[in-house]
Amino acid sequence: MSVTSGTKTESGLGETIRVVIHALLIALVIRTFLFQPFNIPSGSMKATLLVGDYLFVSKYSYGYSHYSIPLSPPLFSGRIFGSEPNRGDIVVFRLPKDDSTDYIKRVIGLPGDRIQMKEGLLYINDVPVQRERISDFIGEDPCGSSDATARVKRWKETLPNGVSYETLDCVDNGFYDNTNIYTVPAGHFFMMGDNRDNSTDSRVLSAVGYVPFENIVGRAQMIFFSIAEGEHAWMIWRWPTAVRWNRLFKIVR
């Protein structure tokens, strides 16, 4: 009996190990080729994305670079099955100045484009982007000046390809509301945050600059969880009041 019992125990342990290995392999495949979860730690994309949003990023949308692989081993250069992002897509990318850091912004400029800001208005190839004033944003302060609820100007922008989205305007004539012309190099993209006065993006050449196609990780697709700024997701007992239930399973646009 003892021998039979021991054999069953060893068999059960082996089966458990195989199941765990299979589960890890499946998770690795999903993370590498299909979807990867990310969370939003800053307010640079408010009000489209809020601090505390957790979202899925599709890895297959633009093909695969070595940044698609966990730990990003430099196994190859360029992209496999590459497909360039469209203007207006929200993408996760590795910061060119520090490729261990992930950023999330909106694609504004394509290779060869000329991008400029004049008095807070975006120009693409010398043509002003259509912009209309809509109701003020009211909520967690997107300007970083306080923790209180704030009222901030909000605009609806429509890009040349018809993609529309909302931007916030914390201050008139902000630091990057008037810029020189940025000419996007071949194989690169120009990224901007929707929270225009509180976003370190491609307008800041010394920090972000033009983003190589290779550095793009994937496209933001859906918010699967969201918790109020300052709250912790692991505090389950606070979920009834802390979770932003209206943002769950929201498609990112």
Coordinates of C-alpha atoms in Angstrom, one line a residue:
M1 CA 0.0 0.0 0.0
S2 CA 2.8 2.4 0.8
V3 CA 4.4 1.9 -2.6
T4 CA 1.1 2.5 -4.4
S5 CA 0.4 5.6 -2.4
G6 CA 3.9 7.0 -3.1
T7 CA 3.5 6.4 -6.8
K8 CA 0.2 8.1 -6.9
T9 CA 1.7 11.1 -4.9
E10 CA 4.6 11.4 -7.3
S11 CA 2.3 11.1 -10.3
G12 CA 0.0 13.8 -8.9
L13 CA 3.0 16.1 -8.3
G14 CA 4.3 15.5 -11.8
E15 CA 0.9 16.3 -13.3
T16 CA 0.7 19.5 -11.2
I17 CA 4.1 20.6 -12.4
R18 CA 3.1 20.0 -16.0
V19 CA -0.1 22.0 -15.7
V20 CA 1.8 24.9 -14.1
I21 CA 4.5 24.8 -16.9
H22 CA 1.8 24.7 -19.6
A23 CA -0.1 27.6 -18.0
L24 CA 3.1 29.6 -17.9
L25 CA 3.9 28.9 -21.5
I26 CA 0.4 29.9 -22.5
A27 CA 0.7 33.1 -20.5
L28 CA 4.1 33.8 -22.1
V29 CA 2.6 33.3 -25.6
I30 CA -0.3 35.6 -24.9
R31 CA 1.9 38.3 -23.4
T32 CA 4.4 38.1 -26.3
F33 CA 2.1 37.8 -29.3
L34 CA -1.4 38.9 -28.3
F35 CA -2.0 41.2 -25.3
Q36 CA 0.0 42.7 -22.5
P37 CA -1.5 44.5 -19.5
F38 CA -0.3 48.0 -18.5
N39 CA -1.4 50.5 -15.9
I40 CA -1.5 54.3 -16.2
P41 CA 0.8 56.0 -13.6
S42 CA 0.5 59.6 -14.7
G43 CA -2.0 62.1 -16.0
S44 CA -0.4 62.9 -19.4
M45 CA -3.3 61.3 -21.3
K46 CA -6.2 62.7 -19.2
A47 CA -9.1 62.7 -19.8
T48 CA -8.8 59.8 -22.3
L49 CA -6.8 57.7 -19.8
L50 CA -6.8 58.3 -16.0
V51 CA -4.3 57.5 -13.3
G52 CA -5.4 54.1 -12.0
D53 CA -6.6 52.7 -15.4
Y54 CA -5.4 49.2 -16.2
L55 CA -5.6 48.3 -19.9
F56 CA -4.8 45.7 -22.5
V57 CA -2.3 46.5 -25.2
S58 CA -2.4 44.5 -28.4
K59 CA 1.0 43.3 -29.4
Y60 CA 0.0 42.1 -32.9
S61 CA -1.3 45.5 -34.2
Y62 CA 2.0 46.7 -35.5
G63 CA 4.0 43.5 -35.8
Y64 CA 6.8 42.5 -33.4
S65 CA 10.1 43.9 -32.4
H66 CA 12.5 42.7 -29.8
Y67 CA 10.6 44.9 -27.4
S68 CA 7.7 42.6 -27.8
I69 CA 9.6 39.8 -26.0
P70 CA 9.7 39.8 -22.1
L71 CA 13.0 41.3 -20.9
S72 CA 13.5 42.6 -24.5
P73 CA 16.6 40.6 -25.4
P74 CA 18.2 42.1 -28.6
L75 CA 17.6 39.0 -30.7
F76 CA 16.9 40.9 -33.9
S77 CA 16.4 44.5 -35.1
G78 CA 13.5 46.1 -36.9
R79 CA 10.0 44.6 -36.9
I80 CA 8.5 41.3 -38.1
F81 CA 5.0 41.5 -39.8
G82 CA 5.3 45.3 -39.3
S83 CA 2.3 47.5 -39.9
E84 CA 2.6 51.2 -39.2
P85 CA 0.3 52.9 -36.7
N86 CA -2.4 55.3 -37.9
R87 CA -2.5 58.9 -37.0
G88 CA -4.6 59.1 -33.8
D89 CA -3.7 55.6 -32.4
I90 CA -2.8 55.5 -28.7
V91 CA 0.3 53.4 -28.4
V92 CA 2.7 52.1 -25.8
F93 CA 6.4 52.6 -26.7
R94 CA 9.8 52.3 -25.2
L95 CA 11.4 55.7 -24.5
P96 CA 14.2 56.3 -27.0
K97 CA 16.4 57.9 -24.3
D98 CA 15.8 55.0 -21.9
D99 CA 14.4 51.8 -23.5
S100 CA 13.6 50.3 -20.1
T101 CA 10.8 52.8 -19.6
D102 CA 7.3 52.5 -21.2
Y103 CA 5.4 55.6 -22.3
I104 CA 1.8 55.8 -23.6
K105 CA 0.8 58.7 -26.0
R106 CA -1.2 59.4 -29.1
V107 CA 0.4 59.2 -32.6
I108 CA 0.2 62.7 -34.1
G109 CA 2.9 62.8 -36.7
L110 CA 3.9 60.2 -39.3
P111 CA 7.2 59.9 -41.0
G112 CA 7.9 63.0 -43.1
D113 CA 5.2 65.1 -41.4
R114 CA 5.8 68.7 -40.2
I115 CA 4.4 69.3 -36.7
Q116 CA 4.1 72.6 -34.9
M117 CA 2.1 74.2 -32.1
K118 CA 1.0 77.8 -32.4
E119 CA -0.9 79.4 -29.5
G120 CA -2.0 76.0 -28.3
L121 CA -3.3 74.9 -31.7
L122 CA -1.8 71.9 -33.5
Y123 CA -0.6 72.2 -37.1
I124 CA 0.2 69.2 -39.3
N125 CA 2.0 70.0 -42.5
D126 CA 1.2 73.7 -42.1
V127 CA -2.5 73.1 -41.8
P128 CA -4.3 73.7 -38.4
V129 CA -6.1 70.7 -37.0
Q130 CA -9.9 71.2 -36.6
R131 CA -10.6 72.1 -33.0
E132 CA -13.8 73.0 -31.2
R133 CA -14.4 73.9 -27.6
I134 CA -16.6 71.6 -25.6
S135 CA -17.7 71.5 -22.0
D136 CA -15.0 71.8 -19.3
F137 CA -13.4 68.8 -17.8
I138 CA -14.3 68.5 -14.1
G139 CA -12.5 65.9 -12.0
E140 CA -9.2 64.9 -10.5
D141 CA -6.9 67.8 -11.2
P142 CA -5.2 67.0 -14.5
C143 CA -2.7 69.9 -14.1
G144 CA -0.9 68.5 -11.1
S145 CA -1.3 71.6 -9.0
S146 CA -3.5 70.0 -6.3
D147 CA -5.4 66.9 -5.2
A148 CA -8.7 68.6 -5.4
T149 CA -11.4 68.5 -8.1
A150 CA -10.6 71.0 -10.9
R151 CA -12.3 72.6 -13.8
V152 CA -10.1 72.6 -17.0
K153 CA -10.7 73.7 -20.6
R154 CA -11.5 70.9 -22.9
W155 CA -11.3 70.7 -26.7
K156 CA -12.3 68.2 -29.4
E157 CA -9.6 67.8 -32.0
T158 CA -10.2 66.0 -35.4
L159 CA -7.1 64.8 -37.3
P160 CA -6.8 64.9 -41.1
N161 CA -7.8 61.2 -41.2
G162 CA -11.1 61.9 -39.3
V163 CA -10.0 60.6 -35.9
S164 CA -11.5 62.7 -33.1
Y165 CA -10.5 62.8 -29.4
E166 CA -10.5 65.2 -26.5
T167 CA -7.6 67.3 -25.2
L168 CA -7.2 69.3 -22.0
D169 CA -5.8 72.9 -21.8
C170 CA -4.5 73.7 -18.3
V171 CA -3.1 77.1 -19.1
D172 CA -3.1 79.5 -22.0
N173 CA 0.3 80.0 -23.7
G174 CA 1.9 77.0 -21.9
F175 CA 5.5 76.2 -22.4
Y176 CA 5.0 74.0 -25.4
D177 CA 2.0 75.9 -26.8
N178 CA 4.3 77.6 -29.3
T179 CA 7.1 75.6 -30.9
N180 CA 9.4 75.4 -33.8
I181 CA 8.5 73.0 -36.7
Y182 CA 9.3 69.4 -36.0
T183 CA 10.0 67.3 -39.1
V184 CA 9.5 63.7 -38.4
P185 CA 12.3 61.5 -39.7
A186 CA 11.8 58.4 -41.8
G187 CA 10.9 55.4 -39.7
H188 CA 9.9 57.5 -36.7
F189 CA 6.6 58.9 -35.2
F190 CA 5.7 62.0 -33.3
M191 CA 3.7 61.4 -30.1
M192 CA 1.7 63.7 -27.9
G193 CA -0.3 63.4 -24.7
D194 CA -4.0 64.5 -24.7
N195 CA -3.3 66.6 -21.5
R196 CA -1.3 69.0 -23.6
D197 CA 0.2 71.2 -20.9
N198 CA 1.1 68.4 -18.6
S199 CA 2.7 65.9 -21.0
T200 CA 6.4 65.2 -21.6
D201 CA 6.2 63.9 -25.2
S202 CA 7.8 64.3 -28.6
R203 CA 7.7 68.1 -28.3
V204 CA 10.5 67.7 -25.7
L205 CA 13.4 66.5 -27.9
S206 CA 15.8 66.2 -25.0
A207 CA 13.4 63.8 -23.1
V208 CA 11.3 61.9 -25.7
G209 CA 11.7 63.2 -29.2
Y210 CA 10.9 61.2 -32.3
V211 CA 10.0 57.6 -31.6
P212 CA 11.5 54.9 -33.8
F213 CA 9.0 52.4 -35.2
E214 CA 11.0 49.6 -33.6
N215 CA 10.3 51.1 -30.1
I216 CA 6.5 50.8 -30.4
V217 CA 5.2 47.9 -28.2
G218 CA 1.6 47.9 -29.2
R219 CA -1.8 49.6 -29.4
A220 CA -4.0 50.4 -26.4
Q221 CA -7.3 48.6 -26.8
M222 CA -9.4 48.3 -23.7
I223 CA -9.6 49.3 -20.0
F224 CA -10.2 46.2 -18.0
F225 CA -9.9 47.8 -14.5
S226 CA -9.8 51.3 -13.1
I227 CA -9.4 52.5 -9.6
A228 CA -9.5 56.1 -8.3
E229 CA -6.2 58.0 -8.1
G230 CA -4.4 57.4 -4.8
E231 CA -6.2 54.1 -4.2
H232 CA -4.5 50.7 -4.3
A233 CA -5.9 47.9 -6.4
W234 CA -5.0 45.3 -3.8
M235 CA -7.3 46.9 -1.2
I236 CA -10.3 44.8 -2.3
W237 CA -12.4 46.0 0.6
R238 CA -12.3 49.5 -0.8
W239 CA -13.4 48.5 -4.3
P240 CA -17.2 49.3 -3.9
T241 CA -16.3 53.0 -3.7
A242 CA -12.8 53.2 -5.2
V243 CA -13.4 51.3 -8.4
R244 CA -14.5 53.4 -11.4
W245 CA -17.1 51.0 -12.5
N246 CA -18.2 53.0 -15.5
R247 CA -14.7 52.7 -17.0
L248 CA -14.5 48.9 -16.9
F249 CA -14.3 47.3 -20.4
K250 CA -14.2 50.7 -22.1
I251 CA -12.6 50.7 -25.5
V252 CA -9.7 53.1 -25.8
R253 CA -10.0 55.7 -28.6

